[in-house]
mmCIF file of C-alpha atoms in Angstrom:
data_model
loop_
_atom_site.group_PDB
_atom_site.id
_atom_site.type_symbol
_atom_site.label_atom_id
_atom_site.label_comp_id
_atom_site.label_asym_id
_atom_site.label_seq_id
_atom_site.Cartn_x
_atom_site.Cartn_y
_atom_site.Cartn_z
ATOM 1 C CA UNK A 1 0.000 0.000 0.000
ATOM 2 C CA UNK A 2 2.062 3.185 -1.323
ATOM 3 C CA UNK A 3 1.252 6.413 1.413
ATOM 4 C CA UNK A 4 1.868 9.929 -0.078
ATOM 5 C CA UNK A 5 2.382 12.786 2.854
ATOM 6 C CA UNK A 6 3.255 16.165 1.724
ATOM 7 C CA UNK A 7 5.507 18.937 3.628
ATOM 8 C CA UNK A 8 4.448 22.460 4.142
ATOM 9 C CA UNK A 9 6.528 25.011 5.950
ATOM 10 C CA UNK A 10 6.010 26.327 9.209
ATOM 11 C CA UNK A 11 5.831 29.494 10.294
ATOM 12 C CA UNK A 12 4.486 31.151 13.675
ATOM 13 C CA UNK A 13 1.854 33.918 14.115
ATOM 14 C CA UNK A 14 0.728 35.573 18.058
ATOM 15 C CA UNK A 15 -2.233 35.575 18.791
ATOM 16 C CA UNK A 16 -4.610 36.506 21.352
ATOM 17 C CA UNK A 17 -4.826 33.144 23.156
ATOM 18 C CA UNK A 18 -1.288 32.432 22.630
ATOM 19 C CA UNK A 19 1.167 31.168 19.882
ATOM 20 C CA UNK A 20 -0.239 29.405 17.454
ATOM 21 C CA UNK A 21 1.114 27.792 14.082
ATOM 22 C CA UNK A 22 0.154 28.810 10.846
ATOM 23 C CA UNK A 23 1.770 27.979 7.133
ATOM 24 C CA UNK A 24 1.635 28.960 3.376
ATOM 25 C CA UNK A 25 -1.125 27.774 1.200
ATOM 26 C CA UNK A 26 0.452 24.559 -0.381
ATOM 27 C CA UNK A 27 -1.107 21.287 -0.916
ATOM 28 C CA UNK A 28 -4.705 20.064 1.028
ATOM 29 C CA UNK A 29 -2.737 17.662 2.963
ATOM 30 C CA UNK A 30 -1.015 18.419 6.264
ATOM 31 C CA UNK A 31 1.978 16.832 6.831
ATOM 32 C CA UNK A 32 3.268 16.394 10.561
ATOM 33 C CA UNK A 33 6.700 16.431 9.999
ATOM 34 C CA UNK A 34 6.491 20.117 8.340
ATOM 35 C CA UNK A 35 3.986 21.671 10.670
ATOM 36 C CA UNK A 36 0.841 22.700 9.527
ATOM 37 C CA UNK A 37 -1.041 24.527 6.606
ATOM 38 C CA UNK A 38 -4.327 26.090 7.964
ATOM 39 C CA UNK A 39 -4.562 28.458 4.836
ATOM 40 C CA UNK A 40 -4.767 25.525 2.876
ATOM 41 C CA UNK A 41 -7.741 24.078 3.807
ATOM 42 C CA UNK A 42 -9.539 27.116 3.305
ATOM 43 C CA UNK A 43 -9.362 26.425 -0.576
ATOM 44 C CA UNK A 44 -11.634 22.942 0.032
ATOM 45 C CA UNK A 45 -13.775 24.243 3.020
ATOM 46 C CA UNK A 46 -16.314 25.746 1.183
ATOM 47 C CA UNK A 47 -17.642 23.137 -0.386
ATOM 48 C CA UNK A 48 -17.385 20.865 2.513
ATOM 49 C CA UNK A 49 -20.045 22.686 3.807
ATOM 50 C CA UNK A 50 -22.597 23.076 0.969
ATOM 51 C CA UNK A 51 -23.262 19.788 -0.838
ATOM 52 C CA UNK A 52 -25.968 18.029 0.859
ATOM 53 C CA UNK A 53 -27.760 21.043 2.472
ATOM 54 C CA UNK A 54 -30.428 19.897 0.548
ATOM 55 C CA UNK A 55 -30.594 16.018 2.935
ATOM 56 C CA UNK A 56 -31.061 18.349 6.329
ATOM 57 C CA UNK A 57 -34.352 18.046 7.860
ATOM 58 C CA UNK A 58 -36.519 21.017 8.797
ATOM 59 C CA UNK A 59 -37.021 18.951 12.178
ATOM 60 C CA UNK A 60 -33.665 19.572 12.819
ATOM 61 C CA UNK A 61 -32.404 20.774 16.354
ATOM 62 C CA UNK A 62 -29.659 22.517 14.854
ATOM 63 C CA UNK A 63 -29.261 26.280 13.717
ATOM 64 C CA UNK A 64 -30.982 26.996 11.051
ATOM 65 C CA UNK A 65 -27.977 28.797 9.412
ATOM 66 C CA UNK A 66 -26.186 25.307 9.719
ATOM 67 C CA UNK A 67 -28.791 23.657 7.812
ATOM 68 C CA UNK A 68 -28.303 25.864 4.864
ATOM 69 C CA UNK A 69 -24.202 25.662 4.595
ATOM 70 C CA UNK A 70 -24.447 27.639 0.929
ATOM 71 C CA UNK A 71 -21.132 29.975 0.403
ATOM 72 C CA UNK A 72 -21.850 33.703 -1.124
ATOM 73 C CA UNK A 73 -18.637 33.003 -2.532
ATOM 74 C CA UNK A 74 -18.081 31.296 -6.243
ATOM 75 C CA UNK A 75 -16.971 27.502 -5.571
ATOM 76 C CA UNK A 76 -16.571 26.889 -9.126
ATOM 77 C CA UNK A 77 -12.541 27.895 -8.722
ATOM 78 C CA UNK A 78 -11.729 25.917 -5.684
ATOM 79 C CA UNK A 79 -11.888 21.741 -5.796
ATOM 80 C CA UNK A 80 -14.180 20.135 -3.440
ATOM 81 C CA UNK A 81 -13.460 17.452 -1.438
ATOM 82 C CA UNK A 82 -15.495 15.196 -3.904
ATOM 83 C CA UNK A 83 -12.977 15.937 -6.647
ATOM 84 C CA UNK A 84 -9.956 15.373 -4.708
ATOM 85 C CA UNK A 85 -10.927 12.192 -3.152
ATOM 86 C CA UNK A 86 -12.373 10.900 -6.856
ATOM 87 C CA UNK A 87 -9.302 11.534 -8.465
ATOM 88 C CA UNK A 88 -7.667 9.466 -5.110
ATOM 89 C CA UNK A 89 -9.872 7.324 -6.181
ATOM 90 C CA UNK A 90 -8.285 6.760 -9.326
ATOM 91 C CA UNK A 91 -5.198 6.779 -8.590
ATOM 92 C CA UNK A 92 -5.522 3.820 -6.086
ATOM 93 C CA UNK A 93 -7.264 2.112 -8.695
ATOM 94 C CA UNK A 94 -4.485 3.100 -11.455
ATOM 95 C CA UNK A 95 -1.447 2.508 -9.056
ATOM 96 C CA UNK A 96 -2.520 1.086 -5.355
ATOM 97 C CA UNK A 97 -1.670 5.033 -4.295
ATOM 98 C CA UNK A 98 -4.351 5.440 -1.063
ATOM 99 C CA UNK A 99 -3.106 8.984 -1.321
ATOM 100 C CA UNK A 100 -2.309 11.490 1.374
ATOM 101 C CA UNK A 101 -2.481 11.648 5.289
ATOM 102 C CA UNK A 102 -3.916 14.161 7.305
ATOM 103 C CA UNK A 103 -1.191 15.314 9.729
ATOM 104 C CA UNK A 104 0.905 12.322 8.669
ATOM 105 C CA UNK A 105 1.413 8.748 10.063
ATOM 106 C CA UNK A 106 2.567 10.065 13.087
ATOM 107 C CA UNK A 107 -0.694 11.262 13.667
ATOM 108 C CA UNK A 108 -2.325 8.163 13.582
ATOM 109 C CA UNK A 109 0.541 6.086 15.339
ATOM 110 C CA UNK A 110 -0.296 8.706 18.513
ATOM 111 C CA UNK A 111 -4.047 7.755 18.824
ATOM 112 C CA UNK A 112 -3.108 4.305 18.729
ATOM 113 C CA UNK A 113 -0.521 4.707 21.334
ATOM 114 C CA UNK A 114 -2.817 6.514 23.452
ATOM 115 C CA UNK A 115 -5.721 4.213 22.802
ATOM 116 C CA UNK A 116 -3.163 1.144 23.737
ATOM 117 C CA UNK A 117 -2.497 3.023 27.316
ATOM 118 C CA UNK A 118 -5.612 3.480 27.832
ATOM 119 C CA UNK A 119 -6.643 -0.216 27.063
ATOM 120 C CA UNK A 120 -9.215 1.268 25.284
ATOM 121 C CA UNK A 121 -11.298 -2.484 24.520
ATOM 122 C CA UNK A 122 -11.056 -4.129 21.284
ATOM 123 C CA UNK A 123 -15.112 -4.406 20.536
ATOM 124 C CA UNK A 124 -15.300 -0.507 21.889
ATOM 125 C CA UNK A 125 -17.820 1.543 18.937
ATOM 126 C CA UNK A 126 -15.378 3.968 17.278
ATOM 127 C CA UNK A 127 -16.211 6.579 15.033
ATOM 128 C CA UNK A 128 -13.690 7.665 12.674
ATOM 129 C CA UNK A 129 -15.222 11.891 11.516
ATOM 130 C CA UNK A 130 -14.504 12.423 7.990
ATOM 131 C CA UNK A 131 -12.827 9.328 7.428
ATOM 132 C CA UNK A 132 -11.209 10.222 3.728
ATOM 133 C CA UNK A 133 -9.222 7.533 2.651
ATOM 134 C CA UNK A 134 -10.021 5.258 5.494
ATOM 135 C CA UNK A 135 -5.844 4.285 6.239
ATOM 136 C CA UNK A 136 -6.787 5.549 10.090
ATOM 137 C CA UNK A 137 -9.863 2.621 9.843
ATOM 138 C CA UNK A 138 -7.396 0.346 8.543
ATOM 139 C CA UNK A 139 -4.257 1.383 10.972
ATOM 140 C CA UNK A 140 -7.325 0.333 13.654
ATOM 141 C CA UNK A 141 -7.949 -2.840 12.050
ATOM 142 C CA UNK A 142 -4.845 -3.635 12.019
ATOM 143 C CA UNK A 143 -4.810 -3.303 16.082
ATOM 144 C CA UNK A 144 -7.275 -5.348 16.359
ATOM 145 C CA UNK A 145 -10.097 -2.904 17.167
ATOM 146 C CA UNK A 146 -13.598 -4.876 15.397
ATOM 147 C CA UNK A 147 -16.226 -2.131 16.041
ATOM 148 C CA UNK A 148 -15.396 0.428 13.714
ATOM 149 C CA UNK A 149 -17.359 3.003 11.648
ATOM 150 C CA UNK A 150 -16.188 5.955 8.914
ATOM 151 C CA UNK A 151 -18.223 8.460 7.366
ATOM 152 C CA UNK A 152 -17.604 11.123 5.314
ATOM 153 C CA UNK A 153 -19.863 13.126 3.229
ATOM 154 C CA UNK A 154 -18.138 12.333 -0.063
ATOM 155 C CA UNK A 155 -19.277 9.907 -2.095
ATOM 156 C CA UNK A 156 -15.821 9.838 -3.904
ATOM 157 C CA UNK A 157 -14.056 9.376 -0.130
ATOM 158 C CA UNK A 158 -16.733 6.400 0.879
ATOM 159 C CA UNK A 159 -15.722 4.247 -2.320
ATOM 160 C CA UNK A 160 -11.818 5.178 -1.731
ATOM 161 C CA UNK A 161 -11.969 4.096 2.145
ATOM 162 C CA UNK A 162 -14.156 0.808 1.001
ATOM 163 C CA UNK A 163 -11.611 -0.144 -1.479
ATOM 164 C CA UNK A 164 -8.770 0.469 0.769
ATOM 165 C CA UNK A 165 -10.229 -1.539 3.443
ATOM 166 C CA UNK A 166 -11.164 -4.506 1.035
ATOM 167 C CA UNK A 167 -7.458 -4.409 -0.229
ATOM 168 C CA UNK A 168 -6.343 -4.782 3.270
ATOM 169 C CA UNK A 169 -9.132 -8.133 4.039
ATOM 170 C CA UNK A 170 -10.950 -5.528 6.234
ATOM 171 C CA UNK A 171 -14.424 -5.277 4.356
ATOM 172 C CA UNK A 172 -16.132 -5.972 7.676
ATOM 173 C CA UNK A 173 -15.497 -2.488 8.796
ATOM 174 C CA UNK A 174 -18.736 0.219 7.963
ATOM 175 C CA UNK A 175 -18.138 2.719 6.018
ATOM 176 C CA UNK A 176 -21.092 5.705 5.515
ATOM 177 C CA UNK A 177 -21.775 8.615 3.049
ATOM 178 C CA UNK A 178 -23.041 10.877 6.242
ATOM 179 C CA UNK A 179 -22.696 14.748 6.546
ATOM 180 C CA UNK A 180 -22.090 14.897 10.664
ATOM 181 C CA UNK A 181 -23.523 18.494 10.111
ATOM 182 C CA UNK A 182 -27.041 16.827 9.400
ATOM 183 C CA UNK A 183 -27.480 16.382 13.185
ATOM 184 C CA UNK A 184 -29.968 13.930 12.154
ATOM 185 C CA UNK A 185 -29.177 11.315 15.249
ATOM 186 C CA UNK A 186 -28.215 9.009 12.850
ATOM 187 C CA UNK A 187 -25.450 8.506 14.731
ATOM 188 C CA UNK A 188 -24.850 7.061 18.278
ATOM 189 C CA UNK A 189 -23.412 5.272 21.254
ATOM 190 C CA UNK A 190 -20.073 5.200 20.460
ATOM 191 C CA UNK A 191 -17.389 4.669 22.522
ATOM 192 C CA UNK A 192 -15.035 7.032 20.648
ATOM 193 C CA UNK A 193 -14.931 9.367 18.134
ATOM 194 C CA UNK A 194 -11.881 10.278 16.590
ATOM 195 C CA UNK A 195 -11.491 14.116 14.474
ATOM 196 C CA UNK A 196 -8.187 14.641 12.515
ATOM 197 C CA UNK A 197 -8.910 17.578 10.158
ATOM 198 C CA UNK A 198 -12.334 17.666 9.855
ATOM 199 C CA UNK A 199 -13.471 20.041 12.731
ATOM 200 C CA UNK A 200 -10.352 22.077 11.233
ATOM 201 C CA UNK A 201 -11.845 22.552 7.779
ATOM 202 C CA UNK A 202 -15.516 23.299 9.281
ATOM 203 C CA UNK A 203 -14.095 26.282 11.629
ATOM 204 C CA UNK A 204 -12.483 27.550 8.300
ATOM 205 C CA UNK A 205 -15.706 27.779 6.575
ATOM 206 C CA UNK A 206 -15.706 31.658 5.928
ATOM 207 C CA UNK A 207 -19.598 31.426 5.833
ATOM 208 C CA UNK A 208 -21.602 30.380 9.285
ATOM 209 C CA UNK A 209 -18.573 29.315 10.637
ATOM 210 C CA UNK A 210 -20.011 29.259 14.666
ATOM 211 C CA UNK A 211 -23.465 27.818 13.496
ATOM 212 C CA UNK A 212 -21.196 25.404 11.842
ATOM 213 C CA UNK A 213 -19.160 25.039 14.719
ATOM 214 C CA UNK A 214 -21.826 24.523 17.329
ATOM 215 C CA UNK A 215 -23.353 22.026 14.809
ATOM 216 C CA UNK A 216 -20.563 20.045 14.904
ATOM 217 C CA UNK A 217 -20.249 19.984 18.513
ATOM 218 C CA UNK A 218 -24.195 18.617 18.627
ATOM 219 C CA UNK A 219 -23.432 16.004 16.370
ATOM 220 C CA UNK A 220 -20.711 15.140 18.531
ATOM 221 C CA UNK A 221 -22.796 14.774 21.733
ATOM 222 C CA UNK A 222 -24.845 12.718 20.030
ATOM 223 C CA UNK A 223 -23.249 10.024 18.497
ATOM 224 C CA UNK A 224 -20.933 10.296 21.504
ATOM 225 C CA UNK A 225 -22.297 7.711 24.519
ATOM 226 C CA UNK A 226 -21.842 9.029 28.486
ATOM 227 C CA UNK A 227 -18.229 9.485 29.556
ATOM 228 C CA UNK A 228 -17.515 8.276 26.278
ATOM 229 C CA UNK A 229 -14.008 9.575 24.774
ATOM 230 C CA UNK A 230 -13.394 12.426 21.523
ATOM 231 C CA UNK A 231 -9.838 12.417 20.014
ATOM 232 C CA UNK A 232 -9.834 15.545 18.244
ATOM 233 C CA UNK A 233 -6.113 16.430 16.180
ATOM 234 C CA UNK A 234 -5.817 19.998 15.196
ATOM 235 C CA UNK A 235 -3.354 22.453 13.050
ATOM 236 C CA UNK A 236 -5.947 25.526 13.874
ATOM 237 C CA UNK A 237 -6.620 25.927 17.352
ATOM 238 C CA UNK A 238 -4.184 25.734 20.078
ATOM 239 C CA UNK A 239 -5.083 23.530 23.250
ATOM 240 C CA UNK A 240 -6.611 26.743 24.922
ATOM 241 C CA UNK A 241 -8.846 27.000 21.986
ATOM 242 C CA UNK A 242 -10.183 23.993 21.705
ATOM 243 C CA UNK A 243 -10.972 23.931 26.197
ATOM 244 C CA UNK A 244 -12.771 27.237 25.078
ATOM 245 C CA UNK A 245 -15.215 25.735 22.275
ATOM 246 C CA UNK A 246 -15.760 22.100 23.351
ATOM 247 C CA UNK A 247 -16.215 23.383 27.436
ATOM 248 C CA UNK A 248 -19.894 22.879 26.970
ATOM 249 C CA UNK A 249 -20.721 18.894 27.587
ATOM 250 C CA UNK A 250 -17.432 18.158 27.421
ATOM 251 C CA UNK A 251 -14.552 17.566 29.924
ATOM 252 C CA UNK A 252 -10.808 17.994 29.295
ATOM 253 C CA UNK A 253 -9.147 14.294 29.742
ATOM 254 C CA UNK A 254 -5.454 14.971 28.609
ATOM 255 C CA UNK A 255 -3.439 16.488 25.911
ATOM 256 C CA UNK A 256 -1.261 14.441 23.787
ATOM 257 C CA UNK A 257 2.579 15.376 22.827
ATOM 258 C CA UNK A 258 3.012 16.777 19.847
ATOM 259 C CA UNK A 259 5.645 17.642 17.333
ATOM 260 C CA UNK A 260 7.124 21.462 18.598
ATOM 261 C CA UNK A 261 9.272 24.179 16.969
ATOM 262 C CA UNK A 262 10.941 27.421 17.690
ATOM 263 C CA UNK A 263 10.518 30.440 15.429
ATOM 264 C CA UNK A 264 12.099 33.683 16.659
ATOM 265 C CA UNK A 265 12.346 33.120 19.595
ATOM 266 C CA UNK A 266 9.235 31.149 20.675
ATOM 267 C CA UNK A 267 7.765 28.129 20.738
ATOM 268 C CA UNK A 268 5.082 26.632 19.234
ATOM 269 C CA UNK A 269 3.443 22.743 18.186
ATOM 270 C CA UNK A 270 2.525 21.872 14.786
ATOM 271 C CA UNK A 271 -0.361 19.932 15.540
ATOM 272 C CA UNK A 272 -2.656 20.028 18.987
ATOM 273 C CA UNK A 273 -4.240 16.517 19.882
ATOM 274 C CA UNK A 274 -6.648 16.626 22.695
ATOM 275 C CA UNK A 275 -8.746 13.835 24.560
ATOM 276 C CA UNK A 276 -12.431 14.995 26.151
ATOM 277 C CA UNK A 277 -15.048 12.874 27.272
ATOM 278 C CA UNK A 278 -18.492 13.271 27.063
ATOM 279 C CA UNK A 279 -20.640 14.771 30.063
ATOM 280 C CA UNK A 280 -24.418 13.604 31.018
#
């Protein structure tokens, strides 16, 4: 299975809740080992957001402006994540390329770590939010974790993860075309859910980007069970950030190392990785 992770250059920016790391526009993949490219994602956030507004259900809990997640801006100039992930798609059916990795392997090797310390039980329910090319579902697998679950809300990411995972003998693993912005409570009782990107490219939205925000965070405490564990991985938000945002129904468990790096004379990490769990 051939991985492709990209390198962007770091740079560091102040701001009001601290330093935080930024980068140049470059590819949509962040790659650990060369900090982190927030600008990037912007490119592919807006139509993240605006594909299957018409799915949402008047019924719906959530704000209304979430419901309708359509950009005043053009999208015709920027790829969505439909495109990217179909021509993945071919690729890994051309070459047996699974493409890029959010944050890198090293990303994915921490959660596991983490999950292994924790003794975190091999038939727990784990989510996997915006799942992409499913490698973190397999990496899983391959642990020996049996209760596991993607969805993304690309149709183009669903078929890559689903052929990756029947390359790899794992077929038994569930993979879903699901927009977690839907809050439709389509989703619950898991044990974990895992974020590594995703949440990123929703706060970058430049249209409803709380209503998106607190969305998200609904979805969350739904498909979530009591007490039960969110792994969120971030190259936006620094650690205080993400206490700030996710300090309603949710209580700060630990923070995970992280790559860090010193830019005139400060420091800062490329990546945050958090662990909350869910309150009653």
């Amino acid at each position: 299975m051939m991985i492709a992770v990209k390198v962007c250059e770091p740079r560091t920016e102040a701001s009001p809740s601290g330093l935080r790391a930024a980068g140049r526009p470059c590819s949509n993949t962040l790659a650990e080992t060369g900090g982190n490219c927030p600008t990037s994602l912007t490119r592919f956030s807006y139509s993240l957001l605006s594909s299957s507004s018409s799915s949402s259900s008047s019924s719906s809990s959530c704000p209304a402006a979430c419901l309708s997640r359509e950009s005043e801006l053009d999208p015709s100039p920027f790829p969505s994540w439909d495109d990217a992930y179909q021509r993945e798609l071919q690729t890994f059916k051309d070459i047996g390329d699974v493409g890029e990795i959010w944050f890198g392997e090293e990303s994915m090797d921490r959660v596991l770590r983490w999950m292994e310390k924790e003794e975190i039980p091999e038939d727990a329910a784990i989510l996997d939010i915006g799942t992409g090319n499913g490698v973190l579902l397999v990496e899983l697998a391959k642990s020996g974790y049996t209760n596991l679950t993607g969805i993304d809300y690309s149709a183009a990411s669903v078929k890559l993860a689903r052929s990756v995972l029947q390359t790899e003998d794992f077929s038994n693993v569930e993979v879903k075309e699901v927009d977690f912005l839907s809050c439709s409570g389509e989703l619950s009782d898991f044990d974990v859910c895992i974020d590594k990107g995703t949440f990123d490219a929703i706060s970058l939205n430049p249209e409803n980007t709380e209503e998106g925000k607190a969305c998200y965070i609904q979805s969350l405490r739904g498909a979530l069970k009591e007490e039960g564990l969110f792994v969120i991985t971030s190259c936006n938000w620094t650690k205080e950030q993400l206490l700030q945002m996710f300090s309603q129904g949710f209580d700060f468990v630990k923070e995970l190392p992280t790559p860090r790096f010193q830019f005139g004379g400060k420091t800062g990490n490329s990546v945050t990785a958090i662990i909350f769990k869910r309150l009653h």
